[in-house]
CSV table of C-alpha atoms in Angstrom, one decimal:
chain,number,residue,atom,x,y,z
A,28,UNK,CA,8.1,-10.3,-26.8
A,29,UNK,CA,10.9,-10.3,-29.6
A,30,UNK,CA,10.0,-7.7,-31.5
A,31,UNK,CA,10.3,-4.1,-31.3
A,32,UNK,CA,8.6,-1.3,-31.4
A,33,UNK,CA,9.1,2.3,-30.8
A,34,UNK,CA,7.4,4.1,-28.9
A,35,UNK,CA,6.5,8.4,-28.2
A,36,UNK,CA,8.2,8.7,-25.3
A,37,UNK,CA,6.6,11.9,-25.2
A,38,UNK,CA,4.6,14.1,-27.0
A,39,UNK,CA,7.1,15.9,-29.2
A,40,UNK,CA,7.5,17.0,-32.3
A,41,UNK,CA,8.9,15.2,-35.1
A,42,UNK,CA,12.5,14.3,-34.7
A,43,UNK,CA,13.4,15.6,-38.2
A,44,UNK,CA,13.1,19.0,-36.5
A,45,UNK,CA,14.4,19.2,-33.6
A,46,UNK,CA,14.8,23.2,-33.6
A,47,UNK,CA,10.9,23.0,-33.4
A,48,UNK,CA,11.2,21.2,-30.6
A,49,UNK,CA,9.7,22.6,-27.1
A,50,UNK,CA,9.9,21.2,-23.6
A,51,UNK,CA,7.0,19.3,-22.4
A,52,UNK,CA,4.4,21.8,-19.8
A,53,UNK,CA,5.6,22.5,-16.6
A,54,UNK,CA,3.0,20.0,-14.6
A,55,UNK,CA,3.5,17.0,-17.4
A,56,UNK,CA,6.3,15.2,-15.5
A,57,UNK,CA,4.7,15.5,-12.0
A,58,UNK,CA,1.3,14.4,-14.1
A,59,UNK,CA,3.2,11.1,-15.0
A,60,UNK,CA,4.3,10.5,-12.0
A,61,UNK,CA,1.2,10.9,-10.1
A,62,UNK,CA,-0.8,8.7,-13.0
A,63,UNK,CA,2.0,5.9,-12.5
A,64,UNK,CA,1.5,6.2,-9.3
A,65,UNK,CA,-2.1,5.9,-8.9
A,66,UNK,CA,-1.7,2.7,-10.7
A,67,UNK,CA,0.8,1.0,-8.8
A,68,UNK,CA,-1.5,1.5,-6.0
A,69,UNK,CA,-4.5,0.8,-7.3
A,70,UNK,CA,-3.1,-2.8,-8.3
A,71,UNK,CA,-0.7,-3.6,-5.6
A,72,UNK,CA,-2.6,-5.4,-3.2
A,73,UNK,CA,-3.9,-7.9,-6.4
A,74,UNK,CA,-0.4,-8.0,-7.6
A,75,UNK,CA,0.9,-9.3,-3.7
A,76,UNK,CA,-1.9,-11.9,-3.3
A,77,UNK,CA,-1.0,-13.2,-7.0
A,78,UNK,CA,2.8,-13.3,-6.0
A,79,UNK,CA,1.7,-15.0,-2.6
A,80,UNK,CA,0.0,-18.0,-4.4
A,81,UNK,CA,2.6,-18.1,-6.8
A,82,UNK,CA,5.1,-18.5,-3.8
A,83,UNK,CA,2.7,-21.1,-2.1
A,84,UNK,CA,3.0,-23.2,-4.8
A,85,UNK,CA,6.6,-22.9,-5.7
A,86,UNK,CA,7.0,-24.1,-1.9
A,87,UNK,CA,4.5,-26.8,-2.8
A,88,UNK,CA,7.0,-28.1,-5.7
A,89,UNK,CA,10.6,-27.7,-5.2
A,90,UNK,CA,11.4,-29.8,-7.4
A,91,UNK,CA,10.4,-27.0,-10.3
A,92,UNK,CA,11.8,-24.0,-8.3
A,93,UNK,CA,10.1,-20.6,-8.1
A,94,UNK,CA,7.8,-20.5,-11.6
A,95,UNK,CA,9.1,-17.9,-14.3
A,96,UNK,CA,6.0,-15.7,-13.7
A,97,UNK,CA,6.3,-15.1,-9.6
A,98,UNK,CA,10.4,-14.2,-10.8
A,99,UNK,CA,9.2,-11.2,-13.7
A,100,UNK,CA,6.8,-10.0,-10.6
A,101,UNK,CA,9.5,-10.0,-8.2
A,102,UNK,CA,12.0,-8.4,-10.4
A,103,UNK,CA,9.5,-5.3,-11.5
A,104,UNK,CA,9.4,-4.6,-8.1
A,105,UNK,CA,12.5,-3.4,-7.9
A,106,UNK,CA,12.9,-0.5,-10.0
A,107,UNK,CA,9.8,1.0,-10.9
A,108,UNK,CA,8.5,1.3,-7.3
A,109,UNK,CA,11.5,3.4,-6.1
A,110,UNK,CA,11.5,5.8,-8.9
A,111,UNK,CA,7.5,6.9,-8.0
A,112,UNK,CA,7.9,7.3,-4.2
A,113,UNK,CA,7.8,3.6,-2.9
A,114,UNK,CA,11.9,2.5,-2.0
A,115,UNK,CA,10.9,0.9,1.3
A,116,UNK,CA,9.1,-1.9,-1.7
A,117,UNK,CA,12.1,-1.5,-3.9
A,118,UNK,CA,14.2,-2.8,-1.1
A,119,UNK,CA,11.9,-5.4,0.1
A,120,UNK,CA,11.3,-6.8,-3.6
A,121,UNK,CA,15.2,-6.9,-3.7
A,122,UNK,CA,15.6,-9.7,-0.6
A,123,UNK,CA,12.4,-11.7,-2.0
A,124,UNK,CA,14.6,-11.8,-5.4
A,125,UNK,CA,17.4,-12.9,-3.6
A,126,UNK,CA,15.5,-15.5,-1.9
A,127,UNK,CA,14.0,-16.8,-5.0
A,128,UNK,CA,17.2,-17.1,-6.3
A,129,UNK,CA,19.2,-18.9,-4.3
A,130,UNK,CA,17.9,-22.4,-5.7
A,131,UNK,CA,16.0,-24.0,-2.7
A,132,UNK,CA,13.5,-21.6,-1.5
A,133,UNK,CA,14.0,-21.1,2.3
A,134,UNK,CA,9.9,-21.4,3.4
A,135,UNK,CA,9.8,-19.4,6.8
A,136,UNK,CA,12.2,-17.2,5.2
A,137,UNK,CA,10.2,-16.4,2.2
A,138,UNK,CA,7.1,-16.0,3.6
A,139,UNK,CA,8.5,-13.6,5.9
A,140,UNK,CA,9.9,-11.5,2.9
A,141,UNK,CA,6.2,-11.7,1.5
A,142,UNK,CA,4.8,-9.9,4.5
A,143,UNK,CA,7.8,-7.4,4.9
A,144,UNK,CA,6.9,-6.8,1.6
A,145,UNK,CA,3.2,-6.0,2.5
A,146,UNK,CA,4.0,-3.4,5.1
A,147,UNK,CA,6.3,-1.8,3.0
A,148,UNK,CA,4.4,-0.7,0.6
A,149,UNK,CA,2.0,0.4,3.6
A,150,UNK,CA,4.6,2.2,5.1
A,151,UNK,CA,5.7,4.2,1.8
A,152,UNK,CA,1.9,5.0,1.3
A,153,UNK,CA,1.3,6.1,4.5
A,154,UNK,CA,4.6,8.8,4.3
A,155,UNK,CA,4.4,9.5,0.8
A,156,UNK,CA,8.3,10.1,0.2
A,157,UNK,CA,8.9,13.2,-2.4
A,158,UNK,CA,9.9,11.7,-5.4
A,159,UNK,CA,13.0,12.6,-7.4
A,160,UNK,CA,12.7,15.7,-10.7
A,161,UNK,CA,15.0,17.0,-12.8
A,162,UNK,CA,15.1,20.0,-13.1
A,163,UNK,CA,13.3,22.2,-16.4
A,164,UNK,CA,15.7,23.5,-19.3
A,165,UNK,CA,14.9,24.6,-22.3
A,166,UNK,CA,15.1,22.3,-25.5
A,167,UNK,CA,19.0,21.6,-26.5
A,168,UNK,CA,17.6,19.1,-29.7
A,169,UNK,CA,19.7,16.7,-28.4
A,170,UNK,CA,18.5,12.9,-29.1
A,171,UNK,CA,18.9,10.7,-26.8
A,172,UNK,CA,17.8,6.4,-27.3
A,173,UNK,CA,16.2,4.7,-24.8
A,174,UNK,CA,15.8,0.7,-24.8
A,175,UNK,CA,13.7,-0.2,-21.8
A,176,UNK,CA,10.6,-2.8,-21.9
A,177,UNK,CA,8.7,-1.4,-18.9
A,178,UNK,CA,5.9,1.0,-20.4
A,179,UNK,CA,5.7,3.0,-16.9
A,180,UNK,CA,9.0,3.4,-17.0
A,181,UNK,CA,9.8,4.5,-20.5
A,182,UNK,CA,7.2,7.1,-19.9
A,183,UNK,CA,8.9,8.4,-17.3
A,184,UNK,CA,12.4,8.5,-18.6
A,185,UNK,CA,11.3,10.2,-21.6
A,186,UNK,CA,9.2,13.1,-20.1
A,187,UNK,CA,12.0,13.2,-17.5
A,188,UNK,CA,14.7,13.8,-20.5
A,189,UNK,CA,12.2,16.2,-22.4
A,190,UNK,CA,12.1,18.6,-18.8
A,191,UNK,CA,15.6,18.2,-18.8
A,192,UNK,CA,15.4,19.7,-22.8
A,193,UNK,CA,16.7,16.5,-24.5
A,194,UNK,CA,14.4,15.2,-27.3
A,195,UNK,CA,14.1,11.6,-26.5
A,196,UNK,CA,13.3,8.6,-28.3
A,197,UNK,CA,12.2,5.3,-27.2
A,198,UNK,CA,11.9,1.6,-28.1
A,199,UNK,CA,10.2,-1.3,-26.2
A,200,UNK,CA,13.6,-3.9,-26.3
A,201,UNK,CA,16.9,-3.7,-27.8
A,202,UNK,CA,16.4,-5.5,-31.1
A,203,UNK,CA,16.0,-2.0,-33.1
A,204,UNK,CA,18.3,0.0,-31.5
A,205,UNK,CA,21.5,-0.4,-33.4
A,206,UNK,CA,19.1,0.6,-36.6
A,207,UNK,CA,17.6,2.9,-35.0
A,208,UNK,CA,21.4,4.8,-33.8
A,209,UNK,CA,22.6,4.7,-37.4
A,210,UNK,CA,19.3,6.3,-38.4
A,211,UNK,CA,19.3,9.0,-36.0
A,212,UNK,CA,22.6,9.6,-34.6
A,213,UNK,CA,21.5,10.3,-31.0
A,214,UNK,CA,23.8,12.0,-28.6
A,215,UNK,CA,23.5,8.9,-26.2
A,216,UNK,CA,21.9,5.7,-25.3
A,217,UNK,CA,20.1,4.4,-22.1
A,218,UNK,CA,20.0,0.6,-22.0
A,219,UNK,CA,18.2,-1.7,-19.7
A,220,UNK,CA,19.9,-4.7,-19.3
A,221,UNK,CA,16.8,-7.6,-19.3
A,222,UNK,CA,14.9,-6.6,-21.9
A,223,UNK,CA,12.8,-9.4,-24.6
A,224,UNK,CA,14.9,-10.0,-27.5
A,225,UNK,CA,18.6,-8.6,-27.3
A,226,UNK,CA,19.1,-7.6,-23.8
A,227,UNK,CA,21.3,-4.8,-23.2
A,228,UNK,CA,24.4,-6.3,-22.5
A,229,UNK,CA,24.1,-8.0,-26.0
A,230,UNK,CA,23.2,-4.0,-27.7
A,231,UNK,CA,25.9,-2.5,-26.1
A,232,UNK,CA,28.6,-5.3,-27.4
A,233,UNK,CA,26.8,-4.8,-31.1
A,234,UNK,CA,27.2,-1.0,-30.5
A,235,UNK,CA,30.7,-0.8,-29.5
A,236,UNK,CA,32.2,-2.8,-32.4
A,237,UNK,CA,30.5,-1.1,-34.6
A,238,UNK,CA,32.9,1.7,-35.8
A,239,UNK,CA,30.2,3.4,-37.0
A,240,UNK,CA,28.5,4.2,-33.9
A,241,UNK,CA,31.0,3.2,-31.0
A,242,UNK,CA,31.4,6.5,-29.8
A,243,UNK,CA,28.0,7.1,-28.9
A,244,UNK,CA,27.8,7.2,-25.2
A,245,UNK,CA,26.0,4.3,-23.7
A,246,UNK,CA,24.5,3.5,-20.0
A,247,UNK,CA,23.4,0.6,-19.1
A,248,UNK,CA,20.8,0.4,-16.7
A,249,UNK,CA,19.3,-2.7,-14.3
A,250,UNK,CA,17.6,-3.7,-11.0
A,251,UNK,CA,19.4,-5.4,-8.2
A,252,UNK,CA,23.1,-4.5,-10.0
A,253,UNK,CA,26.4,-5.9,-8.6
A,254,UNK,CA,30.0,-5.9,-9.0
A,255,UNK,CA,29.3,-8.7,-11.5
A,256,UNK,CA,27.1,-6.5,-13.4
A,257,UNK,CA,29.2,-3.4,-13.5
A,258,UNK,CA,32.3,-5.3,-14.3
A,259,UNK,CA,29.9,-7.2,-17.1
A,260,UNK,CA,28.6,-4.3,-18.6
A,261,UNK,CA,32.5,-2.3,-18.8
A,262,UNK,CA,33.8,-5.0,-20.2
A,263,UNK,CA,31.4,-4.5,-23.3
A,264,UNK,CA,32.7,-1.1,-23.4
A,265,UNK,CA,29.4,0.9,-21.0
A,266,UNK,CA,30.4,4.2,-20.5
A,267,UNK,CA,28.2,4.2,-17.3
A,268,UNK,CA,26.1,2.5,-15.2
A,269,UNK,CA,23.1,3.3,-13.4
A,270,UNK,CA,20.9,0.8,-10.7
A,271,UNK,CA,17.2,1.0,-10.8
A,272,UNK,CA,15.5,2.7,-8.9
A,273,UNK,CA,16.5,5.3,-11.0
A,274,UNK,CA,17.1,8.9,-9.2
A,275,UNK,CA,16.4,11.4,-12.6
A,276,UNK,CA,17.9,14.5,-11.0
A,277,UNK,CA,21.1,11.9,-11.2
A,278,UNK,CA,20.3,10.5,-14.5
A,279,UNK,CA,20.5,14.0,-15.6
A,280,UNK,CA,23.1,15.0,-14.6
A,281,UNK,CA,25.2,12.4,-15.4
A,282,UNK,CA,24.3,12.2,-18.7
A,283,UNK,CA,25.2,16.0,-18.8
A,284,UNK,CA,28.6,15.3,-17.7
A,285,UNK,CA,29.3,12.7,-20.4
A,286,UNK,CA,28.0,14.7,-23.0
A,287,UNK,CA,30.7,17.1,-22.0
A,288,UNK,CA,34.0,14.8,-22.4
């Protein structure tokens, strides 16, 4: 989980020449999302009965508190799910977390948040919400880092960026990306702030004092943020701050509008 390892997050070519570079076809983005999609439904129902018994027996052991595993199920929960056409589950996963950690689990309460859970994602199946697309410009050759250990979503922030004409790069936690920046110089940097290894709070502090590369943009992204979180993250000198799930026709644009300062 500590290592690092970068990843297509599209199928580009190479970065050395970017002028080369083309958008990715017209129906790839919508492709990933539907494939992504497929998958998170496929495995949902599994993934709920797992989390169920997981809660049953953190219920069954107090003393130990909710197991490390039911937590990093939770937590996915929160972001991917929104950004593929499922918020009702994004929102539900969100009160489980909270639940989960608020040090003695709250029984009725949790099990409650299970079900809502459950008819969530039966709810967002049945009315299939459009889901957000940036929209297609042609290739500018401008790099742009991302730092996020969720495969799914790497995938879909990087063919999202390539529609959007950026050429970007990706890397499966944040131990590489401070080698990786003074390699390639990108244009900006998307962190997500739990990652294996260095989490992002930890990459953005190492990027910022570096004079080097300090003045490369950087947004931080995370589930479930707070005030906490925001003021966290400015403090280590974030130019931005996003909360998953992630609308891309905002990523976009905001990333456009700090490019332009």
């Amino acid at each position: 989980m500590g290592t690092h390892e970068e990843t297509p997050a599209v199928p580009a070519g190479p970065p050395s020449a970017p002028s080369n570079l083309s958008s990715p076809p017209q129906d790839e983005l919508a492709r990933v999302l539907d494939e992504t999609r497929t998958r998170f439904v496929a495995t949902f129902v599994a993934d709920c009965d797992a989390m169920a018994a997981l809660l049953e027996e953190a219920l069954a052991q107090t003393a130990n508190g909710p197991p490390t595993d039911l937590k990093f199920r939770v937590h996915r929960l929160i972001g991917l799910p929104g950004t593929i056409g499922f918020p009702t589950v994004s929102r539900r996963a969100v009160d489980l977390e909270s639940l989960l950690g608020a040090g003695v689990i709250d029984a009725p309460l949790a099990r409650v948040a299970m079900e809502k859970l459950r008819r969530a994602f039966t709810h967002d199946l049945a009315n299939a919400p459009a889901v957000s697309a940036p929209q297609r410009a042609p290739a500018n050759g401008l790099k742009i880092l991302i730092a996020e250990d969720h495969a799914d979503q790497r995938r879909i922030l990087g063919v999202s960026l390539a529609t959007a004409g950026f050429l970007p790069m990706a890397l499966r936690s944040g131990d590489g990306v401070v080698e990786k920046a003074r390699v390639e110089r990108p244009a900006l940097i998307l962190l997500d702030i739990a990652m294996p290894g260095l989490d992002g709070y930890s990459v953005c502090r190492l990027l910022k004092s570096d004079p080097e590369l300090s003045a490369i943009p950087v947004i931080l992204m995370t589930t479930g943020a707070t005030v906490h979180h925001r003021l966290a993250g400015l403090s280590l000198g974030a130019d931005d701050f996003l909360s998953k799930p992630i609308d891309m026709r905002e990523l976009i644009l905001r990333i456009r509008v700090r490019l332009e300062r």
